[in-house]
CSV table of C-alpha atoms in Angstrom, one decimal:
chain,number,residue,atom,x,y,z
A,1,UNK,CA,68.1,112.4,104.4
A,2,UNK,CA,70.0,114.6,101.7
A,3,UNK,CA,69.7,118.2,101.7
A,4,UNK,CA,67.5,120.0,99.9
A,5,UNK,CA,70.0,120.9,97.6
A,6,UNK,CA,71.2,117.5,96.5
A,7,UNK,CA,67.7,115.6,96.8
A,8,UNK,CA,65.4,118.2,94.7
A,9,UNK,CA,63.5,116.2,92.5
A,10,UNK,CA,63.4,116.2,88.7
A,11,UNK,CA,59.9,115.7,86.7
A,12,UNK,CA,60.8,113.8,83.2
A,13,UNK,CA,57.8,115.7,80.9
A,14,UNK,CA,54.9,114.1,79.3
A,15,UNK,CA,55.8,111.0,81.4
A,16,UNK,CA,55.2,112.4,84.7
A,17,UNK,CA,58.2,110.2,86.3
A,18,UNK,CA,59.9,112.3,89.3
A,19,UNK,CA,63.4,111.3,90.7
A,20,UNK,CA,66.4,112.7,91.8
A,21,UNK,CA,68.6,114.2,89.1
A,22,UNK,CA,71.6,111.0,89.6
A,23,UNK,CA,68.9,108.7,89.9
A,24,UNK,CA,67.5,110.1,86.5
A,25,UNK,CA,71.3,109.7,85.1
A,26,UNK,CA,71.5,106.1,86.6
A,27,UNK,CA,69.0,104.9,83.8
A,28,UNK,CA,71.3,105.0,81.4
A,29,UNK,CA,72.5,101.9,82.3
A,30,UNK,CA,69.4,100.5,81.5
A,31,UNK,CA,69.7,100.8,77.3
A,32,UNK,CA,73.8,99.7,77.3
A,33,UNK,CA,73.0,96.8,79.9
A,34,UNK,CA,70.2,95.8,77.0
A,35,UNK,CA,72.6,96.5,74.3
A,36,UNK,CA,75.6,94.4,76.6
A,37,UNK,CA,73.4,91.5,77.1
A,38,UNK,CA,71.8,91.6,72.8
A,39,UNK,CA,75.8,91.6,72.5
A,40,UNK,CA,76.5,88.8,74.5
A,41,UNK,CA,74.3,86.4,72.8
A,42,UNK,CA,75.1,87.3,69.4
A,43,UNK,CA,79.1,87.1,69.9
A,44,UNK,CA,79.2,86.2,74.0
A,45,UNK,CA,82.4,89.5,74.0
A,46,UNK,CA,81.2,93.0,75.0
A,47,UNK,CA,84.3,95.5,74.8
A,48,UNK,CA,85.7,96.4,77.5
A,49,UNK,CA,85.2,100.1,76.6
A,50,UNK,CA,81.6,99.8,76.0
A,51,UNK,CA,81.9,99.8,80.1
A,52,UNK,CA,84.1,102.9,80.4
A,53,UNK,CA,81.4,105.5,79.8
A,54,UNK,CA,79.2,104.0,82.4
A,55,UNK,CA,81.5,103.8,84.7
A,56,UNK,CA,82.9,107.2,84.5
A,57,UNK,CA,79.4,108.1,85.3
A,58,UNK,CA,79.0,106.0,88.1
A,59,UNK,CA,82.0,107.4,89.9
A,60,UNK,CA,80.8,111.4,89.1
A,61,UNK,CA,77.3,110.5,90.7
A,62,UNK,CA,78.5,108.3,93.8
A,63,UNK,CA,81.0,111.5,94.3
A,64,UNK,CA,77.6,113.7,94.1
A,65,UNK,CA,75.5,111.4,96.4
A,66,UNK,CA,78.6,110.9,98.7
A,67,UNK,CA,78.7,114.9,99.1
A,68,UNK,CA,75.0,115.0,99.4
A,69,UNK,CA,74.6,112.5,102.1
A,70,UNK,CA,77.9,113.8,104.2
A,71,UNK,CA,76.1,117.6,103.9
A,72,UNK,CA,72.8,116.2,104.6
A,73,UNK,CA,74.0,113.6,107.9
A,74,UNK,CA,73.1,110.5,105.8
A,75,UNK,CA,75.5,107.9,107.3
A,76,UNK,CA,73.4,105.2,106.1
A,77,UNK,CA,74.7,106.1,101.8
A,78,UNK,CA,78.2,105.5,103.3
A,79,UNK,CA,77.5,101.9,104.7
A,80,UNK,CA,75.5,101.2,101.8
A,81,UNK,CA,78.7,101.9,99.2
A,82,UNK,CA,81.1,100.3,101.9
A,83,UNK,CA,78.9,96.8,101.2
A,84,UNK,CA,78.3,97.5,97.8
A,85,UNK,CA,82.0,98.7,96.9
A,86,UNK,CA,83.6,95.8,99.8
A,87,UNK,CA,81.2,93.4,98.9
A,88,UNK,CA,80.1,92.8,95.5
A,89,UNK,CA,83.8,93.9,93.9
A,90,UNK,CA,85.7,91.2,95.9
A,91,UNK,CA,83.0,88.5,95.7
A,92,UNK,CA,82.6,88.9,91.4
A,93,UNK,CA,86.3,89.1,91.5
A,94,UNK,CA,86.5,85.9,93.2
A,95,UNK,CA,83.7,84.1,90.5
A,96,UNK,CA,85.7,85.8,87.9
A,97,UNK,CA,88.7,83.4,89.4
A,98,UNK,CA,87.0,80.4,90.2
A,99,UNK,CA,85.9,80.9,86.2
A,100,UNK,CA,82.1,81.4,87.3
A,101,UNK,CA,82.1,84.4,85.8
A,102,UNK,CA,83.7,85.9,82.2
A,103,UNK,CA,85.0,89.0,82.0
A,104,UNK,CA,82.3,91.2,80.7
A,105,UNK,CA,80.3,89.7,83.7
A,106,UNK,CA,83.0,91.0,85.9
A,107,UNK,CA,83.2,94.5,84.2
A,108,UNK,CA,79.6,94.8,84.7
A,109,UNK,CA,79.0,94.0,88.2
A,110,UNK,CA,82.0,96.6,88.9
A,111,UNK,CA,80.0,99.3,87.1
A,112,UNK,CA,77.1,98.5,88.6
A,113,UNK,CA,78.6,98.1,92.2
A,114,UNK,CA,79.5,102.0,91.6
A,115,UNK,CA,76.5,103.1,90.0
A,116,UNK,CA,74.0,101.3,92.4
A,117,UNK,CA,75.2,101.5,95.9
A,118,UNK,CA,72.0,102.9,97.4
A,119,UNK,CA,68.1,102.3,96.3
A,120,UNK,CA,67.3,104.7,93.4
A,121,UNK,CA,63.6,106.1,93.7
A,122,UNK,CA,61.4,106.9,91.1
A,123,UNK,CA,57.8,108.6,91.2
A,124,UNK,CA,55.5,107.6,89.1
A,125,UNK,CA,51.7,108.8,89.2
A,126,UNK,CA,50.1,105.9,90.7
A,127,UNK,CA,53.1,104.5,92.5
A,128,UNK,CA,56.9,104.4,93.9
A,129,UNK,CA,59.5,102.3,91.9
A,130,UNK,CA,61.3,100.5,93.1
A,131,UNK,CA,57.7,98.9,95.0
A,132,UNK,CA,60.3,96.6,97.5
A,133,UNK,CA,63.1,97.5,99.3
A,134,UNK,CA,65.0,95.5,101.9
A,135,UNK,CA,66.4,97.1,105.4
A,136,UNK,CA,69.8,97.4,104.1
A,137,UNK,CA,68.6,98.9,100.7
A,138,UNK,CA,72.6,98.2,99.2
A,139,UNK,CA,70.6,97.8,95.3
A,140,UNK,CA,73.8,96.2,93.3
A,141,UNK,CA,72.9,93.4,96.1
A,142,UNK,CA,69.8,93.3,94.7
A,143,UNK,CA,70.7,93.5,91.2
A,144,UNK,CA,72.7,90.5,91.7
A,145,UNK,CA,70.3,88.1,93.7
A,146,UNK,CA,67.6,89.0,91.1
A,147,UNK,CA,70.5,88.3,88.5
A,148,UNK,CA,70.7,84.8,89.8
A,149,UNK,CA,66.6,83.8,90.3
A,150,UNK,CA,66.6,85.0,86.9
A,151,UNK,CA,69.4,82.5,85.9
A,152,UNK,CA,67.8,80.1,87.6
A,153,UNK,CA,64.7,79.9,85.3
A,154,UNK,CA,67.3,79.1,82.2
A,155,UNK,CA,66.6,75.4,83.3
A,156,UNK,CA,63.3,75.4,82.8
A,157,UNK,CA,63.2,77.4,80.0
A,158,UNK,CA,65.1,75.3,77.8
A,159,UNK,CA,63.1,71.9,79.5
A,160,UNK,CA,60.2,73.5,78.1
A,161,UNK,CA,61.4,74.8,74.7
A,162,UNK,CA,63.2,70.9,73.8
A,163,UNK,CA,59.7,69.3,75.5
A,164,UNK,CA,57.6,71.7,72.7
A,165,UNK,CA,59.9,70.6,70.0
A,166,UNK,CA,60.1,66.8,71.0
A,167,UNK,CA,63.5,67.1,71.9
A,168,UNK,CA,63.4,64.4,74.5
A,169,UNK,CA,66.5,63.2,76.4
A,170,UNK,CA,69.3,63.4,79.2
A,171,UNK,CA,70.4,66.5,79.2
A,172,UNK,CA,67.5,68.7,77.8
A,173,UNK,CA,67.1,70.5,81.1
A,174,UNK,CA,70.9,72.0,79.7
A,175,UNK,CA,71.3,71.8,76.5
A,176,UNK,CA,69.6,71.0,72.7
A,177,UNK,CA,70.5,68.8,69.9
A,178,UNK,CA,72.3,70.5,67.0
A,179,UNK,CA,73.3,69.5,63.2
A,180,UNK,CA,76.8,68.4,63.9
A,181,UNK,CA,77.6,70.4,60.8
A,182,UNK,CA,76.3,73.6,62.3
A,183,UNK,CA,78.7,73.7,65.3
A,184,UNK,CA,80.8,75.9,64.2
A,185,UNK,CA,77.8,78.6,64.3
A,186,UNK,CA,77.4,77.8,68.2
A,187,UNK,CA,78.8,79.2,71.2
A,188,UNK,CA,78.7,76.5,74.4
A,189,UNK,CA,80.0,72.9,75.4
A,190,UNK,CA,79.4,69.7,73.9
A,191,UNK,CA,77.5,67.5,76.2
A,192,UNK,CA,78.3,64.3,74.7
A,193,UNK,CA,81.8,62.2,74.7
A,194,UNK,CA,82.5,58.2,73.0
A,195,UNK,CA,81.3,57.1,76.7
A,196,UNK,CA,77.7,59.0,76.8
A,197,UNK,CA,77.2,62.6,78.3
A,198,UNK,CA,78.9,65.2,80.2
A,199,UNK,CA,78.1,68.1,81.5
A,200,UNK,CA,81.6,70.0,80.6
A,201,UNK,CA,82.2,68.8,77.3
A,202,UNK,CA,84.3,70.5,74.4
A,203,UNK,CA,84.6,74.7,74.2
A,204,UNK,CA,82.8,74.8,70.9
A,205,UNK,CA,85.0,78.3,70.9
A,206,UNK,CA,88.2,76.5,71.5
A,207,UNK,CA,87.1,73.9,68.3
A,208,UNK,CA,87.3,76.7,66.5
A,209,UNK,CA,90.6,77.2,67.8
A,210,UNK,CA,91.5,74.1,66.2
A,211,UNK,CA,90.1,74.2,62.9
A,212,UNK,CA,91.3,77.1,62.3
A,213,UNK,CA,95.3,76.1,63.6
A,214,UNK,CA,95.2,73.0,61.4
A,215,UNK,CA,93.5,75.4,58.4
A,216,UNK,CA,90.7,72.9,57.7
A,217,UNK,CA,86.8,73.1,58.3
A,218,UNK,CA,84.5,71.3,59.8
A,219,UNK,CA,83.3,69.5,56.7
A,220,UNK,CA,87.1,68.1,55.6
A,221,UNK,CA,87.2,66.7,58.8
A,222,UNK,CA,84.7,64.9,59.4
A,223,UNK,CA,84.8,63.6,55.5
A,224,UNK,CA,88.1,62.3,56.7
A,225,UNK,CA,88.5,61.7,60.2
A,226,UNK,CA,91.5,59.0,60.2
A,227,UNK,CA,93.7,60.9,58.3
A,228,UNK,CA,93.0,63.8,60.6
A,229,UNK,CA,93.4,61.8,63.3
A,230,UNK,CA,97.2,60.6,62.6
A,231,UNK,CA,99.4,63.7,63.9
A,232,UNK,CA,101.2,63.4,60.8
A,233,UNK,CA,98.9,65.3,59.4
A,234,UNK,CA,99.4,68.6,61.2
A,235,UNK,CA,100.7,71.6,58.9
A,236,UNK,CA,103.7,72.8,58.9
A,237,UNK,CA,102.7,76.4,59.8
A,238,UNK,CA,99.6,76.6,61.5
A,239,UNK,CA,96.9,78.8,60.7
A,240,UNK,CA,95.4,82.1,63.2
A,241,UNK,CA,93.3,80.4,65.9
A,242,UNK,CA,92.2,83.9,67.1
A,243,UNK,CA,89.9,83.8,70.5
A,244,UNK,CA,87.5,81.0,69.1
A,245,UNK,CA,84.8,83.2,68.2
A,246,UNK,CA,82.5,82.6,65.3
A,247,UNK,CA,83.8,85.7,64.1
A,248,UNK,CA,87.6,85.7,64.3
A,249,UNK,CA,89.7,88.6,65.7
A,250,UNK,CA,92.7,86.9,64.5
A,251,UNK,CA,96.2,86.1,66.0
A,252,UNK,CA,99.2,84.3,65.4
A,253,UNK,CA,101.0,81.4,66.1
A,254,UNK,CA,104.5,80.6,65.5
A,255,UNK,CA,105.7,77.2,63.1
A,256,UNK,CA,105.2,74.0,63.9
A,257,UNK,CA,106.6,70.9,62.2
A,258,UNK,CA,104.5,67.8,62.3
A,259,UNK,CA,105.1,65.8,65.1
A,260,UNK,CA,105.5,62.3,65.1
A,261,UNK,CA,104.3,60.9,68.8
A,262,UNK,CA,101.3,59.3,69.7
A,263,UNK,CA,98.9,62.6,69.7
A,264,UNK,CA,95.6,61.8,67.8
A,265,UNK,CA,94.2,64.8,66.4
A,266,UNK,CA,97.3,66.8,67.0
A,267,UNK,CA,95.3,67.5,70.5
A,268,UNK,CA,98.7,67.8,72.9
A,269,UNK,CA,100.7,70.0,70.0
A,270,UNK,CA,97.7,72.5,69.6
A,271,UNK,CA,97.3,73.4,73.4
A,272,UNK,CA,101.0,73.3,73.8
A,273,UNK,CA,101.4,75.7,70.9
A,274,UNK,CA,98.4,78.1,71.6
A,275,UNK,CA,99.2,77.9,75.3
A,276,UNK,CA,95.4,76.7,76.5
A,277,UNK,CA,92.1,77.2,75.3
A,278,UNK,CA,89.3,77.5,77.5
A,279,UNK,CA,90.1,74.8,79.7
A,280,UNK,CA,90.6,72.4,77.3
A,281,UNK,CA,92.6,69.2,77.6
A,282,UNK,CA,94.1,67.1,75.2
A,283,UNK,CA,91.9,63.8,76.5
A,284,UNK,CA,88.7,66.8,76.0
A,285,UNK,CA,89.5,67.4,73.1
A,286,UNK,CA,90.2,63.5,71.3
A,287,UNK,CA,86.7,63.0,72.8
A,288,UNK,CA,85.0,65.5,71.0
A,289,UNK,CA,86.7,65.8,67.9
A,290,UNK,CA,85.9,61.8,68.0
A,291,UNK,CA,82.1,62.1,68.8
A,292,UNK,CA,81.6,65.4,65.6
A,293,UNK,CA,83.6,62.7,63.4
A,294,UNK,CA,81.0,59.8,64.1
A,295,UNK,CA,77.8,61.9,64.9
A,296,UNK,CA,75.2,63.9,62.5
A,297,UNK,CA,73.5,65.6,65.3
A,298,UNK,CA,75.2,65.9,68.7
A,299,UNK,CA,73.7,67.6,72.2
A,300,UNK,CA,75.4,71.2,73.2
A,301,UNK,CA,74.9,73.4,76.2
A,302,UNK,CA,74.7,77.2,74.8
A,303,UNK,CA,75.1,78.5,78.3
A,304,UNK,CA,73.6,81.5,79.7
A,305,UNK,CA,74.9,84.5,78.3
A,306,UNK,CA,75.2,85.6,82.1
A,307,UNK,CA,74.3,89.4,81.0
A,308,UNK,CA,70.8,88.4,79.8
A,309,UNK,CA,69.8,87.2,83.2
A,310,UNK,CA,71.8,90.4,84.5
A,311,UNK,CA,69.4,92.7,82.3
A,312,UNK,CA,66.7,91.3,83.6
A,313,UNK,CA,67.9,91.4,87.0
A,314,UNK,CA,68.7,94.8,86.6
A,315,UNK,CA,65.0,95.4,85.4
A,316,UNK,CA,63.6,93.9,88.2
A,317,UNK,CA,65.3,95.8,90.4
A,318,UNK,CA,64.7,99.1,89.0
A,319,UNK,CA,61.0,98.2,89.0
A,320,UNK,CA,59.9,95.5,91.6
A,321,UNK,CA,62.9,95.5,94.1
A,322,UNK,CA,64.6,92.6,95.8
A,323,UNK,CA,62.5,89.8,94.6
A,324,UNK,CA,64.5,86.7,96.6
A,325,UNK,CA,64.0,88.7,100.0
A,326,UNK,CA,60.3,89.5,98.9
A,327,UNK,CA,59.8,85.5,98.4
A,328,UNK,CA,61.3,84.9,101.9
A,329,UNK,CA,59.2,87.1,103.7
A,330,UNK,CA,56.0,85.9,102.1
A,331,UNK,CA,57.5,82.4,102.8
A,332,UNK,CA,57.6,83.4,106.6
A,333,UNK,CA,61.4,82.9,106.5
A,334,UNK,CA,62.9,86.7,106.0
């Protein structure tokens, strides 16, 4: 328990919500993770400054709860922000590698690793929020387990939303049909390849990449997919590929004179010249450049913007608790 100087509570007026003062601060991360996650499906990039705010914050107030807990004899904060801190920074890190996570989703757990080491507690006048709290109470654990049953529903989301529309087939538990024509205003994979489907198609951010590095749009290519096709056809200086987002940031790339080996599309010269994008092979890439050349509606996977289900984790959290350890219980198996 903290001292009575450190664990005073605040009242909020005309809302009659009562918390500690850093617990009050901590819901600040509540309108930027809504803001990060509206971001993230508009463009799928959140600044990495848009982080730095929060996270100052986060280190001031686990400073102030540190203090208050050593003055107050609460060893229990301390093992709480060793597993939070030890835990959840190395294991994000390691999805971040594996390419599980993107680097906003890293950024975010970090912050919220520092900002939520402990249960936050907030009085309300009918009830206490959060209403659940596991033993070991470490709540950027619970943001991210209640980050990933929230992920989990995606599937059936999008099942449901293709079944309502009629959009019946293979992969609608994954993905929708789109106007091949419209790609170029989609984030996600391409599920489809010459041989049927896939479920790791072609970045749709690194076709941009192309188009843009062989300066033409998606419209000249598909009105002419043989010539495009013969890697004579590359320019001679190749236009800004930028990141591949629908809105370019730019970039540069240095000259490169058409090349005369087998490549169709140009797919080996691009990568080699833009060192990578997203993954993306040269085989990938024939395949769906071939598929957008021949089809007039092709299937896509938009992915999860991973920081929608983390906002709605993050909700959760703040207002339920730890819903996957809630289940178990009431399953008989926590």
């Amino acid at each position: 328990m903290l001292s009575s100087t450190f664990d005073s509570l605040v009242t909020v007026p005309g809302i009659g919500v009562a918390a500690p003062a850093s617990d009050l601060l901590r819901l600040v991360a509540i309108p930027v993770f809504g803001w990060a996650a509206y971001r993230d499906v508009k463009t799928r990039r959140v600044p990495t400054r848009a982080w730095l705010p929060l996270a100052a914050l986060a280190v001031v107030l686990l400073v102030w709860d540190g203090y208050g807990a050593y003055v107050g004899g609460d060893r229990l904060f301390f093992l709480q922000a060793a597993i939070s801190l030890g835990f959840i920074v190395p294991l994000v890190t390691a999805f971040w590698y594996m390419g599980s996570f993107g680097g906003a989703d890293t950024k975010a757990f970090y912050v919220l690793a520092l900002l939520f080491p402990a249960y936050p507690i907030y009085y309300l006048p009918t009830t206490t929020l959060p209403t659940f709290q596991p033993a070991i109470g470490v709540f950027s654990l619970t943001i991210l387990s209640n980050t990933v049953v929230a992920g989990a529903l995606y599937p059936v989301g999008v099942a449901v939303s293709n079944l309502a529309r009629g959009r019946v087939g293979l992969p609608m538990v994954i993905g929708k049909p789109v106007a091949t024509p419209a790609l170029i205003e989609e984030y996600g994979l391409l599920l489809e390849t010459p041989d049927g489907f896939t479920r790791r198609g072609l970045d749709l951010d690194a076709l941009r990449m192309y188009l843009r590095w062989r300066d033409c749009t998606l419209a000249d290519l598909r009105a002419d997919p043989a010539a495009h096709r013969d890697p004579e056809s590359l320019p001679a200086v190749p236009g800004e590929v930028g990141d591949g987002n629908i809105r370019t940031d730019g970039g540069t790339a240095p000259d490169l004179s058409p090349t005369d080996h087998d490549d169709p599309w140009g797919a080996e010269a691009f990568l080699d010249d833009v060192d990578g994008a997203y993954g993306t092979t040269p085989a990938g890439l024939r395949d769906g450049l071939d598929v957008i050349a021949a089809e007039d509606e092709v299937w896509i996977s938009p992915g999860i913007p991973f920081l929608v289900p983390t906002f709605a984790g993050l909700l959760l959290s703040v207002t339920y608790g730890d819903v996957l350890v809630s289940l178990l219980r009431t399953l008989g198996l926590g």
